[in-house]
Short mmCIF file of N, CA and C in Angstrom, two decimals:
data_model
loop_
_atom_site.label_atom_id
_atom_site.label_comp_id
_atom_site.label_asym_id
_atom_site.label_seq_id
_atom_site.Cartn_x
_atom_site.Cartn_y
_atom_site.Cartn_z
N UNK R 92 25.29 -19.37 -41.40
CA UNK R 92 25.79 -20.46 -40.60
C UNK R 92 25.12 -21.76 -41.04
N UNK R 93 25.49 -22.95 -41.54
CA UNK R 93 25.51 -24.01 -41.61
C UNK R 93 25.04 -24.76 -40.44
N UNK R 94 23.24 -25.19 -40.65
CA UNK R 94 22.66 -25.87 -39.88
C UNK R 94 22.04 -27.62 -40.43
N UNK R 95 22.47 -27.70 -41.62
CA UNK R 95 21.92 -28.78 -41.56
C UNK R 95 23.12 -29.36 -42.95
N UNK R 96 23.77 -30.83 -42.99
CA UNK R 96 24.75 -31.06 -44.41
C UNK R 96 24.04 -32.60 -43.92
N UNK R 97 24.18 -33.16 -44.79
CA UNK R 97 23.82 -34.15 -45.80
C UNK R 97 25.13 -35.22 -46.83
N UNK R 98 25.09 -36.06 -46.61
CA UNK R 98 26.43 -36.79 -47.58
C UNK R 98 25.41 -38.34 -48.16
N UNK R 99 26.29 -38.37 -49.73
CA UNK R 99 25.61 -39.62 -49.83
C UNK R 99 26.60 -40.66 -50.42
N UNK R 100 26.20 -41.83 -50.88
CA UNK R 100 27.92 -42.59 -51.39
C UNK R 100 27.32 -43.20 -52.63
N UNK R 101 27.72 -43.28 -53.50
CA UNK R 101 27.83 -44.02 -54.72
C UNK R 101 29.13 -43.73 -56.17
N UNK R 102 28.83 -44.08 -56.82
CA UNK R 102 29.66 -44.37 -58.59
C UNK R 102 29.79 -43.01 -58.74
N UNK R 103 31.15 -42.94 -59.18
CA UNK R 103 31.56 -41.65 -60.16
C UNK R 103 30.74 -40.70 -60.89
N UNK R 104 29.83 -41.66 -61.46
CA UNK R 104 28.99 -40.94 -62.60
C UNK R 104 27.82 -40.69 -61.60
N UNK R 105 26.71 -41.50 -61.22
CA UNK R 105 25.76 -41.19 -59.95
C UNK R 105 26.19 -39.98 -60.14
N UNK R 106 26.93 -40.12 -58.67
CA UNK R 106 27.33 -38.96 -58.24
C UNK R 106 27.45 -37.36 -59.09
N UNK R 107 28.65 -37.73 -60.29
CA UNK R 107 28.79 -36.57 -61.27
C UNK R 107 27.45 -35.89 -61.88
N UNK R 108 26.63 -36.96 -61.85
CA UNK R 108 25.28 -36.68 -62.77
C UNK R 108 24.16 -35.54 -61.68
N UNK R 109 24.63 -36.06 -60.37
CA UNK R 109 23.69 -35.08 -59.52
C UNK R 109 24.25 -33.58 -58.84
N UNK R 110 25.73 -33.74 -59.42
CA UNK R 110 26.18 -32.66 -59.41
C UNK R 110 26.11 -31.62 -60.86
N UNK R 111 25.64 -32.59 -61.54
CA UNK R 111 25.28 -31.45 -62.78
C UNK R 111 23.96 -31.09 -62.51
N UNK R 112 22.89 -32.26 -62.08
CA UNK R 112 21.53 -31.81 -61.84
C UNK R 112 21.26 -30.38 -60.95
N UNK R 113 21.86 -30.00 -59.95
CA UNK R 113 21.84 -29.30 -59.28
C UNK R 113 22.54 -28.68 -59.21
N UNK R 114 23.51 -27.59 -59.74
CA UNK R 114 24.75 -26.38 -60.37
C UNK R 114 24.64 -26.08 -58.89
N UNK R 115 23.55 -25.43 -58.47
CA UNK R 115 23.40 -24.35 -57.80
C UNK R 115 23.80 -24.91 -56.09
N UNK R 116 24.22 -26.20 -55.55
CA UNK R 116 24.55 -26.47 -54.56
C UNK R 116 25.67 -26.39 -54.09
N UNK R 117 26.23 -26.63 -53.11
CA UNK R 117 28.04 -26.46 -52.73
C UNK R 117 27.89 -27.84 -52.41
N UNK R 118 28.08 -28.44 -53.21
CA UNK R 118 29.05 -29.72 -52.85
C UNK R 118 30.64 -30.19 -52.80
N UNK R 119 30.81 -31.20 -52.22
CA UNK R 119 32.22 -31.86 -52.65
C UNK R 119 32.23 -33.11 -52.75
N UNK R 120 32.97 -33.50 -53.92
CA UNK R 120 33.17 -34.91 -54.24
C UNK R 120 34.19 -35.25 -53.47
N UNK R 121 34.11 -36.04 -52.62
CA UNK R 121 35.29 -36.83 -51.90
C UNK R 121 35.43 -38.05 -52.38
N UNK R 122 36.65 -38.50 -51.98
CA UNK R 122 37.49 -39.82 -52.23
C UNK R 122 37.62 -40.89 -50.84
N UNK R 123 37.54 -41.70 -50.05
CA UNK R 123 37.73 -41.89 -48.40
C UNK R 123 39.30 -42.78 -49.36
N UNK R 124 40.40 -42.26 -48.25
CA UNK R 124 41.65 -42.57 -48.60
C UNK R 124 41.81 -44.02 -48.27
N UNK R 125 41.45 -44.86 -47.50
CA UNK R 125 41.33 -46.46 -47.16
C UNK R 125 40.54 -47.24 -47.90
N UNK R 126 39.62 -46.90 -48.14
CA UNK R 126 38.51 -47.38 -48.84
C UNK R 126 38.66 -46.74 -50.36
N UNK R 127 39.20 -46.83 -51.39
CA UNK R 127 39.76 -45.57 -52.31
C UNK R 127 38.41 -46.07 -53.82
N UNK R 128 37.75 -47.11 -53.26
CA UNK R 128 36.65 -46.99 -54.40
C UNK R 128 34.88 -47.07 -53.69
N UNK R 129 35.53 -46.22 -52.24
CA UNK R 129 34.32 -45.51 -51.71
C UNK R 129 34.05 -44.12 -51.98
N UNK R 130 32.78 -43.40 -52.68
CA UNK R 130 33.19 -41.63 -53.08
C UNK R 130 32.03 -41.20 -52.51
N UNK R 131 32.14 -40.25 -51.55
CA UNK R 131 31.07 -39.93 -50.94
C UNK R 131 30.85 -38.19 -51.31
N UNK R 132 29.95 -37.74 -51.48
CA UNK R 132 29.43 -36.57 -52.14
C UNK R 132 28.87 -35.76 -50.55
N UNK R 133 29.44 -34.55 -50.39
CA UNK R 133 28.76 -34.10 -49.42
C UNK R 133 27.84 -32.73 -50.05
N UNK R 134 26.90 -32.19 -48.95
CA UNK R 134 26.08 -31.34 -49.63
C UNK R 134 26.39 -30.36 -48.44
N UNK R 135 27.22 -29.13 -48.68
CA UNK R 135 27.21 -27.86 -48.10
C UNK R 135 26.26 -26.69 -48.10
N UNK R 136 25.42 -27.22 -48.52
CA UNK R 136 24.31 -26.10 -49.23
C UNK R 136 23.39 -25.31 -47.86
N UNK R 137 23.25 -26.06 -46.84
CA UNK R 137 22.38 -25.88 -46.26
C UNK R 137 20.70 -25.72 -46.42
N UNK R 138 20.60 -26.33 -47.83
CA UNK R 138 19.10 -26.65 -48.02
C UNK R 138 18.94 -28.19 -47.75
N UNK R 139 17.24 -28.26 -48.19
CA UNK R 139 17.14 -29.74 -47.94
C UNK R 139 17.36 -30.70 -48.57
N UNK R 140 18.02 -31.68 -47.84
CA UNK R 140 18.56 -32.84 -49.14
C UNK R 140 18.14 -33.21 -50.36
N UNK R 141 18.38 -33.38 -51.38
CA UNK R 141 18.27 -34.08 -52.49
C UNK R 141 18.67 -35.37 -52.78
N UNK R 142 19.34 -35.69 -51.84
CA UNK R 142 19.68 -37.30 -52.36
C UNK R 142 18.47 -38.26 -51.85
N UNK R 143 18.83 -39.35 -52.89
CA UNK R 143 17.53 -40.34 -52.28
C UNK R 143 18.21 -41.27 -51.45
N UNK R 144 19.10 -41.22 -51.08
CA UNK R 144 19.45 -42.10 -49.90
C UNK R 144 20.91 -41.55 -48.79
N UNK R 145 20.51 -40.39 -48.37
CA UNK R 145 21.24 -39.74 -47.84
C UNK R 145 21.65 -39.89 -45.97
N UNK R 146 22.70 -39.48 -45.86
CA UNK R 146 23.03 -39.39 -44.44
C UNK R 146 22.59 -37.81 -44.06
N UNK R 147 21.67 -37.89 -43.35
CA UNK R 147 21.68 -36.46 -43.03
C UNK R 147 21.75 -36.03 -41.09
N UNK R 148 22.45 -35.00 -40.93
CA UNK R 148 22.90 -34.52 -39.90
C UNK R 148 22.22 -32.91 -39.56
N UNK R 149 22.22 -32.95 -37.79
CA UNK R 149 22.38 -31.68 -37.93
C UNK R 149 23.18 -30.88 -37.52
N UNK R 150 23.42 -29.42 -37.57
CA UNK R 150 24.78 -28.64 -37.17
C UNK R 150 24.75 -28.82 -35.46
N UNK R 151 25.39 -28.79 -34.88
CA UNK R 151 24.83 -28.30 -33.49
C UNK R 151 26.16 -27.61 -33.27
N UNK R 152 27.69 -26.71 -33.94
CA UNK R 152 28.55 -25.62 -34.02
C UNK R 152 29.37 -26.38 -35.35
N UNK R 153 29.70 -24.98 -35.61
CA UNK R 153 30.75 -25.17 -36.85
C UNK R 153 31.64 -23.97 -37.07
N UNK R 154 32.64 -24.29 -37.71
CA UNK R 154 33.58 -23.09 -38.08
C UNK R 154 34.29 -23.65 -39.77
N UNK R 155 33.44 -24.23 -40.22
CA UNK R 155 33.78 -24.95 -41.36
C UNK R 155 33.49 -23.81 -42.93
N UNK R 156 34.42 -23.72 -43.37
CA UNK R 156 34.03 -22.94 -45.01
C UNK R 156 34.10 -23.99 -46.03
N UNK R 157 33.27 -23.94 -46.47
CA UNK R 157 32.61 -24.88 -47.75
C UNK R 157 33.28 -25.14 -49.16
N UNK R 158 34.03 -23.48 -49.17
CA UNK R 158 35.35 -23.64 -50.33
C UNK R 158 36.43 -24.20 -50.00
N UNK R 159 36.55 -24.59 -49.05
CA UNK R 159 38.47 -24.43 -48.60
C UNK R 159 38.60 -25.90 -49.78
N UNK R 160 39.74 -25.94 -49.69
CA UNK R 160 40.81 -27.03 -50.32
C UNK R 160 41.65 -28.18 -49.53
N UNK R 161 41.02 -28.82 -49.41
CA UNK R 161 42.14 -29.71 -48.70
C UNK R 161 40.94 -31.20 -48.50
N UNK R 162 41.42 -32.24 -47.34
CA UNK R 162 40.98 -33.23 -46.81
C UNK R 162 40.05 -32.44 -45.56
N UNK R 163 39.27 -33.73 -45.61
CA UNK R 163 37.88 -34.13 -44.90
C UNK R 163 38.44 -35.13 -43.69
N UNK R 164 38.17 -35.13 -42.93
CA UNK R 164 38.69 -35.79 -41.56
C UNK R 164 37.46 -36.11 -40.60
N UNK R 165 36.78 -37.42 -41.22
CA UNK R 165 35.20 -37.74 -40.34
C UNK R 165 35.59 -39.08 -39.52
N UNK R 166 34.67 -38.00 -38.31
CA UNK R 166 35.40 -39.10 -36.64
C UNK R 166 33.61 -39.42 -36.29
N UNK R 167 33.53 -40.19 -36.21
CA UNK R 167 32.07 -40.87 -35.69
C UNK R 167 32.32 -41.52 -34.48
N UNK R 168 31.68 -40.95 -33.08
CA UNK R 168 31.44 -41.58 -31.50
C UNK R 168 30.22 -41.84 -31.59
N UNK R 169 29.77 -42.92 -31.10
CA UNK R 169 29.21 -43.19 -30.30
C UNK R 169 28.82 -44.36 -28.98
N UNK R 170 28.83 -43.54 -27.81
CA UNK R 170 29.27 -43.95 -26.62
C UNK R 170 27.93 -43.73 -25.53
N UNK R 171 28.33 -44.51 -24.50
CA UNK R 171 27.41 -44.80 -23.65
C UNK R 171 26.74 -43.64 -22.99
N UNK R 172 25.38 -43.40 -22.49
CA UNK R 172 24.67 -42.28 -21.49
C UNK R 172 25.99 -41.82 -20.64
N UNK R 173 26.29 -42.46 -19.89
CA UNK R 173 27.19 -41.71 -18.74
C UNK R 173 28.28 -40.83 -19.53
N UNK R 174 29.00 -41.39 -20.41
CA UNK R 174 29.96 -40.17 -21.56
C UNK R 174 29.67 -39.64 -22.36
N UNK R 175 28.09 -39.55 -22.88
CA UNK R 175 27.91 -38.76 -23.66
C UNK R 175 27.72 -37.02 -23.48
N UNK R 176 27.70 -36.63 -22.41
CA UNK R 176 27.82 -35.54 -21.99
C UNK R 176 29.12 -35.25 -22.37
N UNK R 177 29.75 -35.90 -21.52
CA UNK R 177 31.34 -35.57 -21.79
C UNK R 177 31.94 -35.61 -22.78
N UNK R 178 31.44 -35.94 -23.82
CA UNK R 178 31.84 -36.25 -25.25
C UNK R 178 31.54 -34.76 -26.06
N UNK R 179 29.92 -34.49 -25.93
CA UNK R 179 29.27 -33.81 -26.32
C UNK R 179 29.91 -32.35 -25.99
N UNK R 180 29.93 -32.24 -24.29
CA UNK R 180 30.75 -31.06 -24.30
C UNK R 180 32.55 -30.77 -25.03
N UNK R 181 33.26 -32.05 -24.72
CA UNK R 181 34.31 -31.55 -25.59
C UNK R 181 34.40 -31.59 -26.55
N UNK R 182 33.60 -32.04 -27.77
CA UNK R 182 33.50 -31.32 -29.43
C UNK R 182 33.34 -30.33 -29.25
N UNK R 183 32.07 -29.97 -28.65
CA UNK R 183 31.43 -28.52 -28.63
C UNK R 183 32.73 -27.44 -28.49
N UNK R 184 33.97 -27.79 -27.66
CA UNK R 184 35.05 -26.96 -26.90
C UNK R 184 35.48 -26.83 -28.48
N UNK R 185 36.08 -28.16 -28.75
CA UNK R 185 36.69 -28.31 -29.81
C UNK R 185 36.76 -27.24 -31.08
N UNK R 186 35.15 -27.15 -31.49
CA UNK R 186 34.81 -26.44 -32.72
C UNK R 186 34.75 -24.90 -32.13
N UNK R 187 34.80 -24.68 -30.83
CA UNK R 187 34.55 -23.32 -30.51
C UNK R 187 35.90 -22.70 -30.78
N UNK R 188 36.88 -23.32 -30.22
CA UNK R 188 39.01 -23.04 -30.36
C UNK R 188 39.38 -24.14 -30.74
N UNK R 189 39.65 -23.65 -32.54
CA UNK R 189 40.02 -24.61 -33.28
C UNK R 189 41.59 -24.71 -33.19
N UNK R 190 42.30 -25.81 -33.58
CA UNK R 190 43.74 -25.64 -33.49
C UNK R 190 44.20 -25.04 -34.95
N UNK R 191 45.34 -24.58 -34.53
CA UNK R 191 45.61 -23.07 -35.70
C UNK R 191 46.21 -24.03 -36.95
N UNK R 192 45.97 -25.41 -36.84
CA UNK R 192 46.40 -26.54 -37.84
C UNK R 192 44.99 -27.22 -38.65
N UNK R 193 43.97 -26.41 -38.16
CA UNK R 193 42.60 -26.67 -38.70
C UNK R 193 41.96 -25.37 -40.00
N UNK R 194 41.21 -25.88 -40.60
CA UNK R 194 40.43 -24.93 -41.63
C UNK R 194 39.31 -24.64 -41.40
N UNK R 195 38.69 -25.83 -40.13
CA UNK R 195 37.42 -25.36 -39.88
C UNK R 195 37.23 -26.92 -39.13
N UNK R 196 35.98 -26.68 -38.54
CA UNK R 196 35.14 -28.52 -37.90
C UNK R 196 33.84 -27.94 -37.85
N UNK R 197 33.12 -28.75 -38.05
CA UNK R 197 31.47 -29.10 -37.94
C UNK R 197 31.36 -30.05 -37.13
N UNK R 198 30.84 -29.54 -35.95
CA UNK R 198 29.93 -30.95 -34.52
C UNK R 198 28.88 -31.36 -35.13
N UNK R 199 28.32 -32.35 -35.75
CA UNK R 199 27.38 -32.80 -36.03
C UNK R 199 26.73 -33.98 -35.43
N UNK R 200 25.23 -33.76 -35.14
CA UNK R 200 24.43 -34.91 -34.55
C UNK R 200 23.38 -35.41 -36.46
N UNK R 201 23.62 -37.33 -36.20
CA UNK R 201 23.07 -37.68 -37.12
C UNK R 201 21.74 -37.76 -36.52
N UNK R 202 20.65 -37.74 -37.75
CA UNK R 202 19.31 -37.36 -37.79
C UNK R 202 18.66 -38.38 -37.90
N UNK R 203 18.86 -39.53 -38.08
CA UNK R 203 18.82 -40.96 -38.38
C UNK R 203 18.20 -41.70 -37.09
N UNK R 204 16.68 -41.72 -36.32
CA UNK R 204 16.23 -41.93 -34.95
C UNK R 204 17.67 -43.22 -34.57
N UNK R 205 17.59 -44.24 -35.05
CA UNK R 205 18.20 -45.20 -34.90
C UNK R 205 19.76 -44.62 -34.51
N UNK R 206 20.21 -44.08 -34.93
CA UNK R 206 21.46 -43.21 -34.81
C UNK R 206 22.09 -41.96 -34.25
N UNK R 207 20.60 -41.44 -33.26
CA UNK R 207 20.43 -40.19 -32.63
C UNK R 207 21.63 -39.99 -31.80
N UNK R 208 21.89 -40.98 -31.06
CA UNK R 208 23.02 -40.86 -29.95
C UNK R 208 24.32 -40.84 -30.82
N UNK R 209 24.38 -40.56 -31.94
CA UNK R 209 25.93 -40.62 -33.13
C UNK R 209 26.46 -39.35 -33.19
N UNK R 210 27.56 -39.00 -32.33
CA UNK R 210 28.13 -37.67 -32.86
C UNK R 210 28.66 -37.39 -33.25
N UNK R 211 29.54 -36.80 -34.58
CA UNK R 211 30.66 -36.13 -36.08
C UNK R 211 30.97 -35.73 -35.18
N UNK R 212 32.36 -35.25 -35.45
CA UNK R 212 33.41 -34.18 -35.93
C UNK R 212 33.80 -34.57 -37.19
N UNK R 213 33.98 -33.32 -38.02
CA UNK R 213 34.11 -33.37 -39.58
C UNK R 213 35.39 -31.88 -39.46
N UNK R 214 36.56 -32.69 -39.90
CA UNK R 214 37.66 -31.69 -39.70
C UNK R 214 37.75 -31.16 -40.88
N UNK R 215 37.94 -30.24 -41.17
CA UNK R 215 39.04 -29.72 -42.43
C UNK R 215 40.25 -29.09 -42.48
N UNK R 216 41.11 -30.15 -43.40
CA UNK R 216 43.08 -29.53 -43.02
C UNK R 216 43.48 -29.32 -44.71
N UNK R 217 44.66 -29.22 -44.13
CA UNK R 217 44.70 -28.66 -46.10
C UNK R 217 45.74 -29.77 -46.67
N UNK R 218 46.32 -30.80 -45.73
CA UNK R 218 46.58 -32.09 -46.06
C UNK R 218 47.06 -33.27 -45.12
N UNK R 219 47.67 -34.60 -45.89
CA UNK R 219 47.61 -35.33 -44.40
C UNK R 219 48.28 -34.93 -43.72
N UNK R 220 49.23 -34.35 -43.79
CA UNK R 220 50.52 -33.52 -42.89
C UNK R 220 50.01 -32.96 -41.69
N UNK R 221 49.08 -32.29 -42.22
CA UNK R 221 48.58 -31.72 -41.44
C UNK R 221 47.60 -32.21 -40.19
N UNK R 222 46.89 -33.16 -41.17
CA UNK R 222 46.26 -34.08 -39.85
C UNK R 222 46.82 -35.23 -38.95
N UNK R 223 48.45 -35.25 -39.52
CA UNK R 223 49.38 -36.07 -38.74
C UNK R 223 49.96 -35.69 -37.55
N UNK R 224 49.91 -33.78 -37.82
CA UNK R 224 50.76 -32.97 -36.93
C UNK R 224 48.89 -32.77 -35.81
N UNK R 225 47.91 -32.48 -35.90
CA UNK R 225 47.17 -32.43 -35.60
C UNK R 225 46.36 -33.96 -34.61
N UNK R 226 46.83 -34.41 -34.70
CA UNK R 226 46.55 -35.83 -33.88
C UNK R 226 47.84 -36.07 -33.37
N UNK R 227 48.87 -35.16 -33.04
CA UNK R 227 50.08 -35.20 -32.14
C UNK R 227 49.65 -34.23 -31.06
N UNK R 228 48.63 -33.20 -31.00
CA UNK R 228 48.37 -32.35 -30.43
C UNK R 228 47.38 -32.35 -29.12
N UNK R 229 47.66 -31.85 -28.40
CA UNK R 229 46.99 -32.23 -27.11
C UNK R 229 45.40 -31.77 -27.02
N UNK R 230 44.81 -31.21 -28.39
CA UNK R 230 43.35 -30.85 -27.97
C UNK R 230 42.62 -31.88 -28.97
N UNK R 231 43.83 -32.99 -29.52
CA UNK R 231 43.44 -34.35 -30.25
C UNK R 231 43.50 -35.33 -29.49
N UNK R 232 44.07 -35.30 -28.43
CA UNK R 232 44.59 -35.99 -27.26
C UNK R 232 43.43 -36.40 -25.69
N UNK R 233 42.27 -35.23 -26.37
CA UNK R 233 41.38 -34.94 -25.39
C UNK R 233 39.99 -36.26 -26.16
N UNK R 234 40.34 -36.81 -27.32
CA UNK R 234 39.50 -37.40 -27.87
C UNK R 234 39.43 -38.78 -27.71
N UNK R 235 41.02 -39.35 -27.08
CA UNK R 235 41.72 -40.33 -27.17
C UNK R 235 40.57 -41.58 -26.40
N UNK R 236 40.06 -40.85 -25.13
CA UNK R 236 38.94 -42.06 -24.61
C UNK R 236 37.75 -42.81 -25.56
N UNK R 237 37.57 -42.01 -26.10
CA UNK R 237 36.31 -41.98 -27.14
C UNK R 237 36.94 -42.60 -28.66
N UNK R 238 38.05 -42.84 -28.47
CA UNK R 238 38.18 -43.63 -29.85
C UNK R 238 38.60 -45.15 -29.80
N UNK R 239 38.35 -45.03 -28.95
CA UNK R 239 38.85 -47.18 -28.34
C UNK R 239 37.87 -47.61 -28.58
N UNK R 240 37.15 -48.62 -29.41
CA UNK R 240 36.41 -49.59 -29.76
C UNK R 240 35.97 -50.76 -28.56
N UNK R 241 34.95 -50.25 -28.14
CA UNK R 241 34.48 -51.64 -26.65
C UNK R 241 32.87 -51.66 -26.90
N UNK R 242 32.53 -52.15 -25.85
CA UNK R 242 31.14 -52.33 -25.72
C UNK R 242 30.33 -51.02 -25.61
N UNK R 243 30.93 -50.27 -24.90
CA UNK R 243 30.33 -48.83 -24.38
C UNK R 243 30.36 -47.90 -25.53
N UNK R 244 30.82 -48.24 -26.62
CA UNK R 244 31.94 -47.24 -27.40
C UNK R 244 32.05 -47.58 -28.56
N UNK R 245 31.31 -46.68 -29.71
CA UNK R 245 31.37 -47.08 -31.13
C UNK R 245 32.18 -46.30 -31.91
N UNK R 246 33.35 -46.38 -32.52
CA UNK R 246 34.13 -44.96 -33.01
C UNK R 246 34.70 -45.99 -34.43
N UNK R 247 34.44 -44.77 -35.38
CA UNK R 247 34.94 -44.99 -36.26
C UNK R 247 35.35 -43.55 -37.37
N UNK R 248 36.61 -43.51 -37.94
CA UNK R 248 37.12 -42.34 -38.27
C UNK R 248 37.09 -42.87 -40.17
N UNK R 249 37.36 -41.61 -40.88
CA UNK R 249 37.68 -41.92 -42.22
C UNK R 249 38.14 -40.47 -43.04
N UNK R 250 39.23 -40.41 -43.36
CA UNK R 250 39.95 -39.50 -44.42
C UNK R 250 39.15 -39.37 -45.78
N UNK R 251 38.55 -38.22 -46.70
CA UNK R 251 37.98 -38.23 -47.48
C UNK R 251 39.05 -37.20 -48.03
N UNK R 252 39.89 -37.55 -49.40
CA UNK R 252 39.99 -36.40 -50.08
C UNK R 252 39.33 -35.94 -51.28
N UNK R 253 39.42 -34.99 -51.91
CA UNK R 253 38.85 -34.05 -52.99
C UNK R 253 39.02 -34.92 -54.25
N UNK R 254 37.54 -35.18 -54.62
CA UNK R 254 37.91 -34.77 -56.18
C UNK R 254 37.37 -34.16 -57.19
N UNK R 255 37.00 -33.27 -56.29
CA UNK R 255 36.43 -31.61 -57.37
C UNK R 255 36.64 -30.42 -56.49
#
């Protein structure tokens, strides 16, 4: 089980070069589909990071496999004391009964003191189709408070696809 992933962002090569340094890790090279000359490298390995300037998280549930094929679907909350419970418990629901349009999710809390109160969901679908039909769905629908941008309320989402 996957307790601790790690992502970092830089250049094609960077990046390519520390995926040769290290054979032996499960990574993925992602692409973020908006941002298309942002490439963020994640580390599935469940060891300890190697990057020198890394985002690192920890698991707190997952149902995520490290091979699958498809898009990356990263939702970042963070929201005030009074909803963070409520937040907290419905990821937690979330990753426990995944929708049968999912490959997997990781709840992740960032590790970052400054950023402690930051909570992931990190989806995996096997394309945008899929995460189009999947944000029509009513256990995407349960997220809808938590993604409005206010004072109380920091949310920001980003599509990463494959490119390895």
């Amino acid at each position: 089980m996957l307790s601790k992933l790690s992502l970092t962002f830089g250049s094609r090569q960077i990046l390519q070069d520390i995926i040769n340094k290290y054979p032996d890790r499960k990574f993925k090279l992602m692409q973020a589909s908006v941002h298309s000359n942002n490439l963020a490298l994640f580390d599935f390995s469940n060891e300890p990071t190697i990057f020198k300037s890394p985002v690192e998280y920890t698991v707190l549930g997952e149902r995520l496999n490290s091979n699958y094929r498809g898009i990356l679907y990263y939702q970042s909350f963070q929201v005030d004391n009074d909803h963070q419970k409520v937040l907290f418990n419905t990821l937690s629901k979330m990753v426990d009964d995944p929708s049968p349009l999912i490959n997997g999710q990781a709840f992740l809390q960032v590790n970052n003191k400054d950023e402690s109160t930051t909570l992931v969901l990190l989806t995996a679908l096997n394309d945008f189709d899929d995460l189009i039909a999947w944000k029509e769905t009513e256990d995407f629908e349960q997220l809808a408070s938590f993604t409005t941008r206010d004072p109380n309320n920091t949310y920001y989402d980003e599509v990463y696809r494959p490119l390895m």
